[in-house]
Amino acid sequence: MDSMTSNVAVVLFDGFEVLDVFGPVELFSRLPDSFTLSYVAAQPGPVRSAQGIEVIVTESFDTASNPDIVMVPGGMGTRQLVDDRAFLDRLVNWSAGAELITSVCTGSAVLAAAGLLDGYRATSNKKAFTWASEYGEDVTWIPQARWVEDRDRWTSSGVAAGMDMTAALITHLYGAEAAATVAREIELDIHTDPDWDPFAAHHGLV
């Protein structure tokens, strides 16, 4: 993947969390020679975030090109998606050829409900961790982690943690200096330790 541009496909749905999406997107977009960005939804058209911001999505699972990296955000809309078998099946089929499947916040609950985390370690938003960890048949849920990397699955804790995971992913693919350069450009103080997680204790998970 380090010899070509990777297509990062972000899955959008009504009720997605804005920072889950556009925090990581800001980092990826700073390396245009390494990443291209696309947005995919169940159907093309306007998709409304939990904060009321609408994004016009032009690609659906049926028309979007095969992604290299899939990113599923969280947000209140995940509460409906985990029970939407048609959506989950389409997500599984479309993402089958991806080299990496990632999530931010409760996006991991969607991946788990789709069966995409079976046999993997994963984490999620700590405030919603008890709910998210109900999904999946064979997921090892890690309650204390900023993000979890397990082979071709990367999952992060809540909202802002997605930016730390993205920086770690950039480091993994293109080196620490690439991630450091991006962080300097956007004046972001990155947590580089995946085990740094004071929020697990705050929510009584450890």
mmCIF file of C-alpha atoms in Angstrom:
data_model
loop_
_atom_site.group_PDB
_atom_site.id
_atom_site.type_symbol
_atom_site.label_atom_id
_atom_site.label_comp_id
_atom_site.label_asym_id
_atom_site.label_seq_id
_atom_site.Cartn_x
_atom_site.Cartn_y
_atom_site.Cartn_z
ATOM 1 C CA MET A 1 0.000 0.000 0.000
ATOM 2 C CA ASP A 2 2.951 2.327 0.557
ATOM 3 C CA SER A 3 3.766 2.386 -3.187
ATOM 4 C CA MET A 4 0.453 3.812 -4.330
ATOM 5 C CA THR A 5 -2.396 6.064 -3.345
ATOM 6 C CA SER A 6 -4.887 4.429 -1.015
ATOM 7 C CA ASN A 7 -8.605 5.053 -1.447
ATOM 8 C CA VAL A 8 -10.146 5.780 1.950
ATOM 9 C CA ALA A 9 -13.901 5.267 1.737
ATOM 10 C CA VAL A 10 -15.931 6.773 4.565
ATOM 11 C CA VAL A 11 -19.335 5.233 5.195
ATOM 12 C CA LEU A 12 -21.996 7.831 5.980
ATOM 13 C CA PHE A 13 -25.483 7.366 7.392
ATOM 14 C CA ASP A 14 -28.106 9.567 9.005
ATOM 15 C CA GLY A 15 -27.039 10.414 12.540
ATOM 16 C CA PHE A 16 -23.276 10.087 12.009
ATOM 17 C CA GLU A 17 -20.987 12.032 14.351
ATOM 18 C CA VAL A 18 -19.250 14.923 12.578
ATOM 19 C CA LEU A 19 -15.848 14.727 14.292
ATOM 20 C CA ASP A 20 -15.749 10.938 13.857
ATOM 21 C CA VAL A 21 -15.649 11.624 10.118
ATOM 22 C CA PHE A 22 -13.966 14.940 9.565
ATOM 23 C CA GLY A 23 -11.299 14.641 12.244
ATOM 24 C CA PRO A 24 -9.701 11.649 10.477
ATOM 25 C CA VAL A 25 -10.529 13.118 7.059
ATOM 26 C CA GLU A 26 -8.558 16.257 7.939
ATOM 27 C CA LEU A 27 -5.465 14.141 8.610
ATOM 28 C CA PHE A 28 -5.830 11.955 5.522
ATOM 29 C CA SER A 29 -6.432 14.988 3.298
ATOM 30 C CA ARG A 30 -3.055 16.469 4.260
ATOM 31 C CA LEU A 31 -1.354 13.650 2.344
ATOM 32 C CA PRO A 32 -3.019 13.829 -1.083
ATOM 33 C CA ASP A 33 -0.281 11.785 -2.735
ATOM 34 C CA SER A 34 -0.944 8.957 -0.288
ATOM 35 C CA PHE A 35 -4.718 9.034 0.193
ATOM 36 C CA THR A 36 -7.803 9.810 -1.834
ATOM 37 C CA LEU A 37 -11.107 10.224 -0.045
ATOM 38 C CA SER A 38 -14.585 9.110 -1.007
ATOM 39 C CA TYR A 39 -17.914 9.016 0.790
ATOM 40 C CA VAL A 40 -20.343 6.145 0.472
ATOM 41 C CA ALA A 41 -23.884 5.636 1.758
ATOM 42 C CA ALA A 42 -26.626 3.081 1.315
ATOM 43 C CA GLN A 43 -28.200 5.403 -1.246
ATOM 44 C CA PRO A 44 -26.831 8.529 -2.960
ATOM 45 C CA GLY A 45 -28.180 11.870 -1.796
ATOM 46 C CA PRO A 46 -28.111 14.030 1.332
ATOM 47 C CA VAL A 47 -27.013 12.396 4.582
ATOM 48 C CA ARG A 48 -27.649 14.315 7.779
ATOM 49 C CA SER A 49 -25.253 14.201 10.713
ATOM 50 C CA ALA A 50 -26.282 14.093 14.359
ATOM 51 C CA GLN A 51 -25.448 17.805 14.460
ATOM 52 C CA GLY A 52 -27.703 18.644 11.504
ATOM 53 C CA ILE A 53 -24.981 19.061 8.883
ATOM 54 C CA GLU A 54 -25.878 17.529 5.528
ATOM 55 C CA VAL A 55 -23.368 15.896 3.213
ATOM 56 C CA ILE A 56 -24.323 15.130 -0.377
ATOM 57 C CA VAL A 57 -23.114 11.610 -1.091
ATOM 58 C CA THR A 58 -22.800 10.634 -4.733
ATOM 59 C CA GLU A 59 -21.789 6.984 -4.321
ATOM 60 C CA SER A 60 -23.688 4.028 -2.913
ATOM 61 C CA PHE A 61 -22.490 0.543 -2.018
ATOM 62 C CA ASP A 62 -23.734 -0.502 -5.455
ATOM 63 C CA THR A 63 -21.739 2.070 -7.435
ATOM 64 C CA ALA A 64 -18.664 2.904 -5.348
ATOM 65 C CA SER A 65 -15.297 1.546 -6.396
ATOM 66 C CA ASN A 66 -13.629 -1.050 -4.218
ATOM 67 C CA PRO A 67 -11.981 0.685 -1.258
ATOM 68 C CA ASP A 68 -8.489 0.130 0.084
ATOM 69 C CA ILE A 69 -9.421 1.451 3.521
ATOM 70 C CA VAL A 70 -12.955 1.507 4.911
ATOM 71 C CA MET A 71 -13.833 3.834 7.777
ATOM 72 C CA VAL A 72 -17.148 3.547 9.640
ATOM 73 C CA PRO A 73 -17.875 6.415 12.053
ATOM 74 C CA GLY A 74 -20.087 6.355 15.096
ATOM 75 C CA GLY A 75 -22.984 8.531 16.137
ATOM 76 C CA MET A 76 -26.527 8.005 17.291
ATOM 77 C CA GLY A 77 -27.406 6.599 13.873
ATOM 78 C CA THR A 78 -25.480 3.438 14.702
ATOM 79 C CA ARG A 79 -28.298 2.429 17.062
ATOM 80 C CA GLN A 80 -30.498 1.735 14.055
ATOM 81 C CA LEU A 81 -27.813 0.331 11.770
ATOM 82 C CA VAL A 82 -26.866 -2.541 14.083
ATOM 83 C CA ASP A 83 -30.334 -4.006 13.434
ATOM 84 C CA ASP A 84 -30.475 -3.179 9.712
ATOM 85 C CA ARG A 85 -29.531 -6.524 8.168
ATOM 86 C CA ALA A 86 -29.827 -5.274 4.618
ATOM 87 C CA PHE A 87 -27.384 -2.422 5.302
ATOM 88 C CA LEU A 88 -24.973 -4.724 7.141
ATOM 89 C CA ASP A 89 -24.973 -7.317 4.372
ATOM 90 C CA ARG A 90 -24.279 -4.665 1.755
ATOM 91 C CA LEU A 91 -21.439 -3.274 3.884
ATOM 92 C CA VAL A 92 -19.885 -6.740 4.158
ATOM 93 C CA ASN A 93 -20.097 -7.416 0.427
ATOM 94 C CA TRP A 94 -18.774 -4.012 -0.607
ATOM 95 C CA SER A 95 -15.854 -3.994 1.838
ATOM 96 C CA ALA A 96 -14.780 -7.586 1.143
ATOM 97 C CA GLY A 97 -11.699 -6.582 -0.842
ATOM 98 C CA ALA A 98 -10.503 -3.803 1.461
ATOM 99 C CA GLU A 99 -7.018 -4.073 2.900
ATOM 100 C CA LEU A 100 -8.035 -2.339 6.134
ATOM 101 C CA ILE A 101 -11.425 -1.916 7.796
ATOM 102 C CA THR A 102 -11.552 0.724 10.505
ATOM 103 C CA SER A 103 -14.067 2.396 12.780
ATOM 104 C CA VAL A 104 -14.347 5.376 15.062
ATOM 105 C CA CYS A 105 -16.424 5.391 18.239
ATOM 106 C CA THR A 106 -19.578 3.246 17.997
ATOM 107 C CA GLY A 107 -18.805 2.466 14.379
ATOM 108 C CA SER A 108 -17.245 -0.665 15.876
ATOM 109 C CA ALA A 109 -20.706 -1.815 16.972
ATOM 110 C CA VAL A 110 -21.778 -1.672 13.317
ATOM 111 C CA LEU A 111 -18.728 -3.651 12.226
ATOM 112 C CA ALA A 112 -19.382 -6.194 14.983
ATOM 113 C CA ALA A 113 -23.065 -6.528 14.095
ATOM 114 C CA ALA A 114 -22.026 -7.148 10.490
ATOM 115 C CA GLY A 115 -19.688 -9.925 11.590
ATOM 116 C CA LEU A 116 -16.619 -7.973 10.485
ATOM 117 C CA LEU A 117 -14.978 -8.104 13.917
ATOM 118 C CA ASP A 118 -15.499 -11.802 14.640
ATOM 119 C CA GLY A 119 -12.158 -13.229 15.730
ATOM 120 C CA TYR A 120 -10.680 -9.783 16.344
ATOM 121 C CA ARG A 121 -9.842 -7.538 19.281
ATOM 122 C CA ALA A 122 -11.702 -4.216 19.249
ATOM 123 C CA THR A 123 -12.713 -1.214 21.294
ATOM 124 C CA SER A 124 -15.370 1.484 21.170
ATOM 125 C CA ASN A 125 -16.646 4.670 22.780
ATOM 126 C CA LYS A 126 -16.348 4.204 26.535
ATOM 127 C CA LYS A 127 -19.636 5.915 27.384
ATOM 128 C CA ALA A 128 -21.403 3.496 25.006
ATOM 129 C CA PHE A 129 -19.034 0.563 25.522
ATOM 130 C CA THR A 130 -21.488 -1.712 27.335
ATOM 131 C CA TRP A 131 -23.991 -1.305 24.506
ATOM 132 C CA ALA A 132 -21.465 -1.651 21.683
ATOM 133 C CA SER A 133 -19.852 -4.745 23.169
ATOM 134 C CA GLU A 134 -23.152 -6.638 22.994
ATOM 135 C CA TYR A 135 -22.577 -7.118 19.248
ATOM 136 C CA GLY A 136 -20.517 -9.690 17.403
ATOM 137 C CA GLU A 137 -20.240 -13.441 17.898
ATOM 138 C CA ASP A 138 -16.551 -13.731 18.717
ATOM 139 C CA VAL A 139 -15.182 -10.257 19.430
ATOM 140 C CA THR A 140 -12.645 -9.658 22.182
ATOM 141 C CA TRP A 141 -13.733 -6.262 23.411
ATOM 142 C CA ILE A 142 -10.947 -4.218 25.030
ATOM 143 C CA PRO A 143 -12.420 -1.783 27.585
ATOM 144 C CA GLN A 144 -9.252 0.245 28.150
ATOM 145 C CA ALA A 145 -7.668 1.403 24.900
ATOM 146 C CA ARG A 146 -7.436 4.605 22.909
ATOM 147 C CA TRP A 147 -7.501 2.433 19.815
ATOM 148 C CA VAL A 148 -6.941 -1.228 18.990
ATOM 149 C CA GLU A 149 -5.003 -2.500 15.994
ATOM 150 C CA ASP A 150 -5.565 -6.163 15.191
ATOM 151 C CA ARG A 151 -4.207 -7.174 11.802
ATOM 152 C CA ASP A 152 -6.504 -5.615 9.194
ATOM 153 C CA ARG A 153 -9.004 -4.192 11.694
ATOM 154 C CA TRP A 154 -8.477 -0.895 13.505
ATOM 155 C CA THR A 155 -11.071 0.415 15.976
ATOM 156 C CA SER A 156 -10.919 3.533 18.128
ATOM 157 C CA SER A 157 -12.536 4.829 21.260
ATOM 158 C CA GLY A 158 -14.899 7.804 21.223
ATOM 159 C CA VAL A 159 -14.973 10.703 18.771
ATOM 160 C CA ALA A 160 -11.621 12.518 19.120
ATOM 161 C CA ALA A 161 -9.804 9.196 19.551
ATOM 162 C CA GLY A 162 -10.363 8.633 15.851
ATOM 163 C CA MET A 163 -7.751 11.282 15.091
ATOM 164 C CA ASP A 164 -5.154 9.493 17.212
ATOM 165 C CA MET A 165 -5.988 6.211 15.491
ATOM 166 C CA THR A 166 -5.682 7.871 12.093
ATOM 167 C CA ALA A 167 -2.278 9.275 12.991
ATOM 168 C CA ALA A 168 -1.217 5.787 14.078
ATOM 169 C CA LEU A 169 -2.553 4.360 10.825
ATOM 170 C CA ILE A 170 -0.579 6.928 8.813
ATOM 171 C CA THR A 171 2.502 5.970 10.818
ATOM 172 C CA HIS A 172 1.848 2.311 10.112
ATOM 173 C CA LEU A 173 1.531 2.867 6.368
ATOM 174 C CA TYR A 174 3.880 5.764 5.626
ATOM 175 C CA GLY A 175 6.080 6.289 8.665
ATOM 176 C CA ALA A 176 6.209 8.394 11.803
ATOM 177 C CA GLU A 177 7.456 11.515 10.056
ATOM 178 C CA ALA A 178 4.428 11.608 7.761
ATOM 179 C CA ALA A 179 2.107 11.499 10.772
ATOM 180 C CA ALA A 180 4.185 14.077 12.658
ATOM 181 C CA THR A 181 4.129 16.435 9.682
ATOM 182 C CA VAL A 182 0.345 16.224 9.448
ATOM 183 C CA ALA A 183 -0.018 16.807 13.189
ATOM 184 C CA ARG A 184 2.169 19.908 13.013
ATOM 185 C CA GLU A 185 0.186 21.294 10.099
ATOM 186 C CA ILE A 186 -3.115 21.098 11.978
ATOM 187 C CA GLU A 187 -1.575 21.872 15.392
ATOM 188 C CA LEU A 188 -2.711 18.603 16.915
ATOM 189 C CA ASP A 189 -1.106 17.063 19.984
ATOM 190 C CA ILE A 190 -1.415 13.362 19.188
ATOM 191 C CA HIS A 191 -1.603 10.604 21.776
ATOM 192 C CA THR A 192 0.714 7.947 20.389
ATOM 193 C CA ASP A 193 0.106 5.325 23.080
ATOM 194 C CA PRO A 194 -2.843 3.082 22.152
ATOM 195 C CA ASP A 195 -3.220 2.063 25.792
ATOM 196 C CA TRP A 196 -3.675 5.649 27.034
ATOM 197 C CA ASP A 197 -7.311 5.703 28.120
ATOM 198 C CA PRO A 198 -8.440 7.546 31.255
ATOM 199 C CA PHE A 199 -12.027 7.413 30.059
ATOM 200 C CA ALA A 200 -12.431 3.692 30.703
ATOM 201 C CA ALA A 201 -12.014 4.255 34.438
ATOM 202 C CA HIS A 202 -14.284 7.303 34.333
ATOM 203 C CA HIS A 203 -17.076 5.120 32.964
ATOM 204 C CA GLY A 204 -16.393 2.277 35.392
ATOM 205 C CA LEU A 205 -15.043 -0.174 32.833
ATOM 206 C CA VAL A 206 -11.816 -0.934 34.702
#
